[in-house]
Short mmCIF file of C-alpha atoms and ligand atoms in Angstrom, two decimals:
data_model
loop_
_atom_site.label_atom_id
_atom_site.label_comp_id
_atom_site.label_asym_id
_atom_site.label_seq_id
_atom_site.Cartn_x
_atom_site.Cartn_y
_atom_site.Cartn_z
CA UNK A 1 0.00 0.00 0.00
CA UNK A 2 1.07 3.07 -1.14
CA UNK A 3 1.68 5.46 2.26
CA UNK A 4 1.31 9.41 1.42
CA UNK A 5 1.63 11.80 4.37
CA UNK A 6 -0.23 15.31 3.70
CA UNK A 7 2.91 16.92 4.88
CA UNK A 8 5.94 15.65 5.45
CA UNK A 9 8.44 18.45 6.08
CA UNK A 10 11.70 16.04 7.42
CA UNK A 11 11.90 14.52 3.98
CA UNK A 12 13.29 18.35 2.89
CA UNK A 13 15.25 18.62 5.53
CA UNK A 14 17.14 15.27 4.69
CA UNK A 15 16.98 16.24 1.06
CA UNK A 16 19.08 19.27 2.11
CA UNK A 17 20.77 17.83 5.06
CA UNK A 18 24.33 18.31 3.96
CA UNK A 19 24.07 22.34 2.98
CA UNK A 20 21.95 22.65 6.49
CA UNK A 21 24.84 21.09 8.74
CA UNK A 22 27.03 23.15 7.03
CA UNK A 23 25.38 26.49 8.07
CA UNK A 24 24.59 25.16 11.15
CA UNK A 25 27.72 24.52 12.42
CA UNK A 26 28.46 28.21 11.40
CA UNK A 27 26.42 29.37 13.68
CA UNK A 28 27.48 27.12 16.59
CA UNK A 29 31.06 27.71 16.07
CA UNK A 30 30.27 31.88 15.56
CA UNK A 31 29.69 34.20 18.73
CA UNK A 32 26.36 35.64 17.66
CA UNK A 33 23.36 34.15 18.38
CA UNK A 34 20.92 36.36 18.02
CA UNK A 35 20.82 39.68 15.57
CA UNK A 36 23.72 38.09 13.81
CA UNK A 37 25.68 38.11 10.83
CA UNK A 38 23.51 34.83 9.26
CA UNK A 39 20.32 36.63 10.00
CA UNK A 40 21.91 39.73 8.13
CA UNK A 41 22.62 37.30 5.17
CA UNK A 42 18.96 35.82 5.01
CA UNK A 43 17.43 39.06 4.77
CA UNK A 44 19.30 40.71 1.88
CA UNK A 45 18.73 37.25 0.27
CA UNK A 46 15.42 36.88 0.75
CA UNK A 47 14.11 40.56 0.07
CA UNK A 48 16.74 40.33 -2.75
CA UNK A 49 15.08 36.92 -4.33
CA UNK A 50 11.59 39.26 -3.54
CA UNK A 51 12.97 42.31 -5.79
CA UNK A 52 12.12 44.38 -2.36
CA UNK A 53 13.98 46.72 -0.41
CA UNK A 54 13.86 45.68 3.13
CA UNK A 55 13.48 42.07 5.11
CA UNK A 56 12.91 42.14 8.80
CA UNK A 57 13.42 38.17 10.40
CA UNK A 58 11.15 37.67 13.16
CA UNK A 59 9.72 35.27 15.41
CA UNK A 60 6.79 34.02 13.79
CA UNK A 61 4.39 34.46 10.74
CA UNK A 62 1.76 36.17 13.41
CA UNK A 63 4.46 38.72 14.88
CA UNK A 64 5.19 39.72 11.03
CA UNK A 65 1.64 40.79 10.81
CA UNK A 66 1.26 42.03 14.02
CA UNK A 67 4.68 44.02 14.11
CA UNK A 68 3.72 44.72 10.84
CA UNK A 69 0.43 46.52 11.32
CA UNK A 70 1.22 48.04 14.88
CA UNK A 71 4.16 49.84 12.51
CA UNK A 72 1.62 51.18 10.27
CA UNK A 73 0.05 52.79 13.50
CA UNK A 74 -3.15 50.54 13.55
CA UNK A 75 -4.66 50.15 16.84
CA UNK A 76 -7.78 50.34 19.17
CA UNK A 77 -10.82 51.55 17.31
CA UNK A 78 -9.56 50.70 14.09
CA UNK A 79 -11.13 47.80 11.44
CA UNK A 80 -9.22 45.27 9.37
CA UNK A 81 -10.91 43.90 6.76
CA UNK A 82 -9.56 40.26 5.76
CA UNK A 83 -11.05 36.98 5.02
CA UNK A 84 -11.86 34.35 7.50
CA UNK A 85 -10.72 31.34 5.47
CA UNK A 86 -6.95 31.43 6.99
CA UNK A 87 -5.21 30.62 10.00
CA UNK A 88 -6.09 31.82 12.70
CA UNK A 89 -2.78 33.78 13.08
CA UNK A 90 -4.08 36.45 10.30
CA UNK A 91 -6.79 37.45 12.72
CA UNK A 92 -5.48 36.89 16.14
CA UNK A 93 -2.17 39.07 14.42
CA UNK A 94 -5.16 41.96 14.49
CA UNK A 95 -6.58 41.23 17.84
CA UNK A 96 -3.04 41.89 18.77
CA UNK A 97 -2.34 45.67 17.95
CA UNK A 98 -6.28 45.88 19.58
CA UNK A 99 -7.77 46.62 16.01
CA UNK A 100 -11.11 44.82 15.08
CA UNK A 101 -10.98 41.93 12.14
CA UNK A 102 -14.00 42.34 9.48
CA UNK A 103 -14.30 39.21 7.79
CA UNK A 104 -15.88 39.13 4.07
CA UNK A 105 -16.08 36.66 1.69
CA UNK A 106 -14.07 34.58 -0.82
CA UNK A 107 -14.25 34.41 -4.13
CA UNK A 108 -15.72 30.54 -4.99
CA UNK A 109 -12.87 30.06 -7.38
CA UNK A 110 -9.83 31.41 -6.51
CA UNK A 111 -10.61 30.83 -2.51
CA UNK A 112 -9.20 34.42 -1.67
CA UNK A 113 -10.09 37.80 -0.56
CA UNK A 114 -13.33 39.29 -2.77
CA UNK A 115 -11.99 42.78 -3.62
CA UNK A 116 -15.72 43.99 -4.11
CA UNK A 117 -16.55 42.72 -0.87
CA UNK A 118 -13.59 44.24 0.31
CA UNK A 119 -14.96 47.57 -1.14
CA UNK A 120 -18.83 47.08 0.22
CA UNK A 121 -17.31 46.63 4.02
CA UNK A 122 -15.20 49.99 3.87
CA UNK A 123 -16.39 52.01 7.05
CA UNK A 124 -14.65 55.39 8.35
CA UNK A 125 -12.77 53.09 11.02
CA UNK A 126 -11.72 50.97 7.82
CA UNK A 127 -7.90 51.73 8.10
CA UNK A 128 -5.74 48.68 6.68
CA UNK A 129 -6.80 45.79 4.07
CA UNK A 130 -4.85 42.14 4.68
CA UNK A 131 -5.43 39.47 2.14
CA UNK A 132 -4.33 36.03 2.20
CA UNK A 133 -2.56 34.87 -0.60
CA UNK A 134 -4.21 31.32 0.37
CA UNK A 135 -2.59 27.57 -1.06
CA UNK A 136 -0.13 29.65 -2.68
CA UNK A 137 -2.72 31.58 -5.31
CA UNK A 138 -1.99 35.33 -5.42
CA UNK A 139 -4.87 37.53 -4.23
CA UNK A 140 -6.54 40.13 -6.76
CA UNK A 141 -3.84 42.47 -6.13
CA UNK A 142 -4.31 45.06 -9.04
CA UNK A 143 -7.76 45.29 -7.73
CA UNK A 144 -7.03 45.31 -4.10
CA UNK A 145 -3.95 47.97 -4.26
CA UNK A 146 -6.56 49.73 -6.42
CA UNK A 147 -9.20 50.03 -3.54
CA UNK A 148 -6.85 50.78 -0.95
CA UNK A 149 -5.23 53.64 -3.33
CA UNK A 150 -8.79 54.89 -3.34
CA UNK A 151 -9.52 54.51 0.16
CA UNK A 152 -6.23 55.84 1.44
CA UNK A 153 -5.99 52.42 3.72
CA UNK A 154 -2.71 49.88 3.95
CA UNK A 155 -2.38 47.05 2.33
CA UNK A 156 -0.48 44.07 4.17
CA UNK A 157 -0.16 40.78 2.45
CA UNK A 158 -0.17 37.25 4.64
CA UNK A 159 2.09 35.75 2.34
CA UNK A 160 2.54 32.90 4.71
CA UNK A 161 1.50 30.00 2.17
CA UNK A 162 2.94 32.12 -0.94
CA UNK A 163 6.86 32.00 -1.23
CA UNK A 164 8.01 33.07 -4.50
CA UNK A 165 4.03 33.16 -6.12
CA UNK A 166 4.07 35.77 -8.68
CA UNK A 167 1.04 37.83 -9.84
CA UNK A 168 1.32 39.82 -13.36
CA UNK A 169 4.67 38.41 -13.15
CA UNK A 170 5.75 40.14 -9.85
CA UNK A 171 6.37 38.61 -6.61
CA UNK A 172 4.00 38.72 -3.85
CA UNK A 173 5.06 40.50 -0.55
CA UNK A 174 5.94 43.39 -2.93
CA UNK A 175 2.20 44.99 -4.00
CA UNK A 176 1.27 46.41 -0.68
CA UNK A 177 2.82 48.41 1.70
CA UNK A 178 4.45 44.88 3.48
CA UNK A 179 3.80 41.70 3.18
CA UNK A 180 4.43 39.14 6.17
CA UNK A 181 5.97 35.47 6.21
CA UNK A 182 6.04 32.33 7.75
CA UNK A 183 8.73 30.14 7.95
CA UNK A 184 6.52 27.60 9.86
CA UNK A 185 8.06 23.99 8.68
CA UNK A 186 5.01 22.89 6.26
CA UNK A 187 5.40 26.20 4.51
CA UNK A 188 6.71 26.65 1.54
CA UNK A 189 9.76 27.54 2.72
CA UNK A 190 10.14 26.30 6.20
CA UNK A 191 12.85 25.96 9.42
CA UNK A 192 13.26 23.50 12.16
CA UNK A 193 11.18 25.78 14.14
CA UNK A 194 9.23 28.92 14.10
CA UNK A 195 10.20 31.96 11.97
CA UNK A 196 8.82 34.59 10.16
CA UNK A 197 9.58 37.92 8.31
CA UNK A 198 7.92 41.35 6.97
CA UNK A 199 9.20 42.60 4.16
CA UNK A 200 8.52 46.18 2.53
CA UNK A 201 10.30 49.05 0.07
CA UNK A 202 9.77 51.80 2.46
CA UNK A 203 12.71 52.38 4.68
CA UNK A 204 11.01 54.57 7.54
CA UNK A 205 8.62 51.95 8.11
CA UNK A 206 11.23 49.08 7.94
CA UNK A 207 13.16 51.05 10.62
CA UNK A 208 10.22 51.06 13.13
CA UNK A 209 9.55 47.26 12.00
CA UNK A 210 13.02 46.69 13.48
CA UNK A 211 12.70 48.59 16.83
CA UNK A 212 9.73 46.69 17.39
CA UNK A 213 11.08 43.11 17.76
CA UNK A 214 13.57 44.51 20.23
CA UNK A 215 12.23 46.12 22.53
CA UNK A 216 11.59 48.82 21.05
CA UNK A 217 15.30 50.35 20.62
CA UNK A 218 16.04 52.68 18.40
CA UNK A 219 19.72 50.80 17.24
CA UNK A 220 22.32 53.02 18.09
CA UNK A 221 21.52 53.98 21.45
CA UNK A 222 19.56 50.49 23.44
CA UNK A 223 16.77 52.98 24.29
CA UNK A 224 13.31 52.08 24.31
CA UNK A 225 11.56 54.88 22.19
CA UNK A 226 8.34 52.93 22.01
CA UNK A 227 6.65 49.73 23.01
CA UNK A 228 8.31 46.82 21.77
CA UNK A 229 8.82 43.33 21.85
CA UNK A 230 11.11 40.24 21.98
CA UNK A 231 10.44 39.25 17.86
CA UNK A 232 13.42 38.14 16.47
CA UNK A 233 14.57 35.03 14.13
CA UNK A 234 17.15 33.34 15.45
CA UNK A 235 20.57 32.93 14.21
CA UNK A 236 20.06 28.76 13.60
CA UNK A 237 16.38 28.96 11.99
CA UNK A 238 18.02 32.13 9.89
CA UNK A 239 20.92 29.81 8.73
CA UNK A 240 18.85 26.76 7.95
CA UNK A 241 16.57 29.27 5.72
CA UNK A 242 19.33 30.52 4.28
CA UNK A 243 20.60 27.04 3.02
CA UNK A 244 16.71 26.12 1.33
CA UNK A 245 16.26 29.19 -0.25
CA UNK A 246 18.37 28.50 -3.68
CA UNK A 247 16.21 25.36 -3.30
CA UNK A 248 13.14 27.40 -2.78
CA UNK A 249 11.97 27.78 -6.95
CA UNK A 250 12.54 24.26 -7.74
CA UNK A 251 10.86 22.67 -4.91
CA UNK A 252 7.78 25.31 -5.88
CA UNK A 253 8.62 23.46 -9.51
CA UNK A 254 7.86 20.34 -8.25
CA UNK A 255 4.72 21.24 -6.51
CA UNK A 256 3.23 22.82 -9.79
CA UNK A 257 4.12 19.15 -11.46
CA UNK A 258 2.30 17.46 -8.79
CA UNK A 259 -0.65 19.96 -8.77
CA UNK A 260 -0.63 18.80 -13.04
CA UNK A 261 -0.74 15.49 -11.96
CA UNK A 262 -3.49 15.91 -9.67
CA UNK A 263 -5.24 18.24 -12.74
CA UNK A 264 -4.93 15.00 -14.94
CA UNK A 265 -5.85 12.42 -12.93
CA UNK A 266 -8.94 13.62 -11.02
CA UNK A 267 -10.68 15.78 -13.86
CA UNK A 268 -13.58 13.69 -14.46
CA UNK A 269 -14.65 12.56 -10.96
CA UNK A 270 -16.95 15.16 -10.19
CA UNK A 271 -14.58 16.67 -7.37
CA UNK A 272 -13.75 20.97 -7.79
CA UNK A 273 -10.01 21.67 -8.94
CA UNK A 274 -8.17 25.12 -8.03
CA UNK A 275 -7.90 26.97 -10.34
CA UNK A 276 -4.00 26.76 -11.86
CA UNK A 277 -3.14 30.79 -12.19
CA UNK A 278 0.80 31.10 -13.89
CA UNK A 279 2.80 31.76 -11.03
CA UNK A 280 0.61 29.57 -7.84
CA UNK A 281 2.94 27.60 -5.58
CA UNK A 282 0.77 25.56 -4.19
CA UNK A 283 1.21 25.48 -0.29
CA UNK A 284 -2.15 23.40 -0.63
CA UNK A 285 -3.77 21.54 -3.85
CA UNK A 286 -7.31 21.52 -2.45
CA UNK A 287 -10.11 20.00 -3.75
CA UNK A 288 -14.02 20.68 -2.96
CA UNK A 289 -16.28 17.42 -2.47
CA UNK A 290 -19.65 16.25 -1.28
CA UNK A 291 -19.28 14.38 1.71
CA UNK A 292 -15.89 15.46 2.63
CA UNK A 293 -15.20 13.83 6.12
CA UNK A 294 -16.53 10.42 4.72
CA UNK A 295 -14.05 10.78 1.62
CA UNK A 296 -11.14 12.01 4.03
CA UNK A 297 -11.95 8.68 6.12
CA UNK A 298 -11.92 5.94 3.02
CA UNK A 299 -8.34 7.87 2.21
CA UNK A 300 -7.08 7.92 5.45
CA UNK A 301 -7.86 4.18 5.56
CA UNK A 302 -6.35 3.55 2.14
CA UNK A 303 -2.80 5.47 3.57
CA UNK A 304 -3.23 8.60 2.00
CA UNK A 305 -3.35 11.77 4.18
CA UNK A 306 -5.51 14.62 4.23
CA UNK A 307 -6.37 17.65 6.05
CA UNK A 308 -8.82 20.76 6.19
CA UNK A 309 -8.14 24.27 5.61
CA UNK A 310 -10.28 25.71 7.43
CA UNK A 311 -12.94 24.72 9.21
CA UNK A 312 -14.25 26.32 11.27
CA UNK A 313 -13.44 29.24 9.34
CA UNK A 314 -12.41 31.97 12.00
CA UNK A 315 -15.64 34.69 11.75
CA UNK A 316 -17.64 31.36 13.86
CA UNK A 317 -14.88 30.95 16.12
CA UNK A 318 -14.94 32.35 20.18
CA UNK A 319 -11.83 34.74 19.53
CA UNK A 320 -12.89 36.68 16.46
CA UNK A 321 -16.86 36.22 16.92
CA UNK A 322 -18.59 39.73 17.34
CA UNK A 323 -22.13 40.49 18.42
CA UNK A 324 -23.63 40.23 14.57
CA UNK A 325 -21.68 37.13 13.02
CA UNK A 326 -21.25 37.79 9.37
CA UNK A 327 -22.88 35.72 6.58
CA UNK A 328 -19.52 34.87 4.82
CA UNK A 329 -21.80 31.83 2.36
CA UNK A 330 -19.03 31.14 0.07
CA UNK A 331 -15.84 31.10 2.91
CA UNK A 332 -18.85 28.65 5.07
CA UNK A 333 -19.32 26.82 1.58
CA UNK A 334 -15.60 26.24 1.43
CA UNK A 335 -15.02 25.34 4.47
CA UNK A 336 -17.50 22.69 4.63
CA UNK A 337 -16.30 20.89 1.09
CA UNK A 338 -12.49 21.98 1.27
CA UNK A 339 -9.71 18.69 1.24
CA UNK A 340 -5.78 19.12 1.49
CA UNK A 341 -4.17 16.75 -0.71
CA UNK A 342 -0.84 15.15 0.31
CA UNK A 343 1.48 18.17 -1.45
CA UNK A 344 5.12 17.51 0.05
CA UNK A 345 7.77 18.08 -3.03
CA UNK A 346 9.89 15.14 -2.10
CA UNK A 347 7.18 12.33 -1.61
CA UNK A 348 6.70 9.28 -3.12
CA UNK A 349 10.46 9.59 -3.83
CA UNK A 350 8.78 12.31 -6.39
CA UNK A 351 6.97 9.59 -8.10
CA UNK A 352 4.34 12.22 -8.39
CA UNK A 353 1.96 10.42 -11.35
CA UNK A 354 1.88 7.00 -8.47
CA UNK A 355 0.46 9.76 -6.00
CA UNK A 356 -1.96 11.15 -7.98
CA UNK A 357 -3.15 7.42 -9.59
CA UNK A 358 -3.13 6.82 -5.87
CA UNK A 359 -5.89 9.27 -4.77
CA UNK A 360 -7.72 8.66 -8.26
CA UNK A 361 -8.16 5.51 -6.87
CA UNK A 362 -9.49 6.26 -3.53
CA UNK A 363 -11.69 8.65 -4.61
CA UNK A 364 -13.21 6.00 -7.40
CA UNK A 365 -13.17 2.98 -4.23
CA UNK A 366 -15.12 5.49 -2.41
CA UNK A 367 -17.68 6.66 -5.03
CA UNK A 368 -18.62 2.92 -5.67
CA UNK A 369 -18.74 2.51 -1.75
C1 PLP B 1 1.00 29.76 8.83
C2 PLP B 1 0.14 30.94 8.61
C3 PLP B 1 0.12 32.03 9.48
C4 PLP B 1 0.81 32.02 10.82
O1 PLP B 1 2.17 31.81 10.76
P1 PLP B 1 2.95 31.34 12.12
O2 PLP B 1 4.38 31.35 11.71
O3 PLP B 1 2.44 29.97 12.45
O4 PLP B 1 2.63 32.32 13.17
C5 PLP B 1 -0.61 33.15 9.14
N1 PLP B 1 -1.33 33.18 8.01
C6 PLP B 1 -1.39 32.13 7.16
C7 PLP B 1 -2.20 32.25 5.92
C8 PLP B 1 -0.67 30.96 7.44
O5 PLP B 1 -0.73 29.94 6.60
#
């Protein structure tokens, strides 16, 4: 029996195993552990691979949106409008500077952000818009940095599932005024750990970015100007990032080749494909079914692992609930009929077309069942 985990993030980490000693070692043999000369190196690589000015490492995907937002000066009073078919790190990242999150819908097809429901929920508190670039599909950006150009609000991406996915052949992270990462280890690209980083072209703001995930010092002097925080990514997770990002394009290479696999082999079961936009990277190739937990059962039992992304989405959930819970039908849709496919790049010994025939297969078994 064919045995296909959903994720399986240790088979990179042996894949790269030699190149991530290496830097690790560095760091253990260095004097720096933290604020150090490997972090330095990661972020001019990454915000060069990005084509943006500034990379700030921090601790986690939520403190890049949170650091990131409480640096655009959003606080108590204030409204974000995002979607509520994400992590719950894009919201509680809100809660966090004490701003409100105003969930709207989806768009059915492409799963993210509905930049005319964005527009209908504007409200004078309205001040910052932050759309999920969700399973590595690029949000309506054009339309999105449109609205907020209107609107005068900011525009932060959660480009936590969206390494290197382009949009009119530019990078995500790059259209608003930042966009925030997660290094989590299922990501795209992922540590041995937590991680995460905000990334932006606009020096002032990158400057108050980096006071923030040290407490606050302005860096000459070690004096707190402002609030501020312990955020930082640590030398070792900065080091092992820096070894998988040359790696980062062609393992976002091989996930496209499985998500053409998955195209071919499941297009006439009467199961709903993603749509395949140039330039997705496919953090998740998720399907919409009937009967989702009984199909996710049958594959479970034929060795094939699945998960859901998200349910329940986060406008239902005791954190982010307000008095009037909004009617989100599409996101509730979703989140009833959404599957995660087993997506890891090295899987199957990349014997992608077995994986795919795999799930075909259990699909099929459990249609006739
Ligand atoms: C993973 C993720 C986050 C949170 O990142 P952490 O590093 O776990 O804090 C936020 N938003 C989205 C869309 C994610 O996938």
């Amino acid at each position: 029996m064919i045995r296909l985990p959903q994720a399986a993030p240790q088979l990179r980490i042996k894949r790269f195993r030699a190149e991530i000693d290496t830097a690790i070692r560095q760091v253990i043999d260095g004097s720096h552990y933290i604020l150090g000369p490997a972090l330095e190196r990661f972020e001019a690589q990454f915000a060069a691979y990005l084509g943006v000015r500034h990379c700030i490492g921090v601790a986690s995907g939520t403190d890049a949106l949170a650091l990131a937002l409480r640096a655009l000066g959003i606080g108590a009073g204030d409204e974000v409008i995002t979607t509520a078919l994400t992590a719950a790190g894009t919201a509680q990242a809100i809660l966090h500077c004490g701003a409100r999150p105003c969930f709207v819908d989806v768009d059915a097809v492409t799963r993210c952000i509905d930049p005319a429901a964005v527009e209908a929920a504007i409200t004078p508190r309205t001040r910052a818009i932050v759309p999920v670039h969700l399973f590595g599909h690029a949000a309506d950006m054009a339309r999105l940095a449109a609205i907020a150009r209107t609107h005068h609000l900011a525009l932060v991406e959660d480009c936590a599932q969206a390494h290197g996915a382009y949009s009119d052949g530019r990078k995500v992270g790059g259209f608003g005024h930042a966009g925030a990462f997660s290094f989590y280890p299922t990501k795209n690209l992922g540590g041995i750990g937590d991680g995460g980083a905000i990334v932006s072209n606009d020096v002032a703001f990158a400057d108050r970015v980096r006071a923030l995930r040290c407490y606050g010092w302005n860096d000459d002097h070690r004096v707190s100007a402002a609030v501020g925080f312990n955020s930082r990514l640590d030398e070792m997770q900065a080091a092992i990032l820096g070894a998988l990002l040359p790696h980062l394009d062609a393992g976002n290479a091989e996930r496209r080749m499985l998500a053409s696999h998955y195209r071919e082999a499941l297009a006439d079961l009467g199961v709903g494909l993603p749509p395949d936009p140039d330039g997705c990277v496919y953090q998740q190739f998720a399907i919409t079914c009937d009967g989702r937990d009984g199909l996710r059962s049958h594959l479970a039992r034929a060795g094939i692992g699945t998960a859901v992304h998200y349910t329940p989405p986060l406008h239902v959930q005791p954190a982010f609930a307000t008095i009037s819970i909004p009617a989100l039908p599409r996101t509730e849709e979703l989140a009833r009929r959404l599957i995660s496919l087993p997506i890891q790049p090295e899987m199957a010994g990349g014997e992608f077309a077995r994986a795919a025939a795999a799930v075909k297969e259990g699909i099929l078994q459990w249609k006739m069942s």
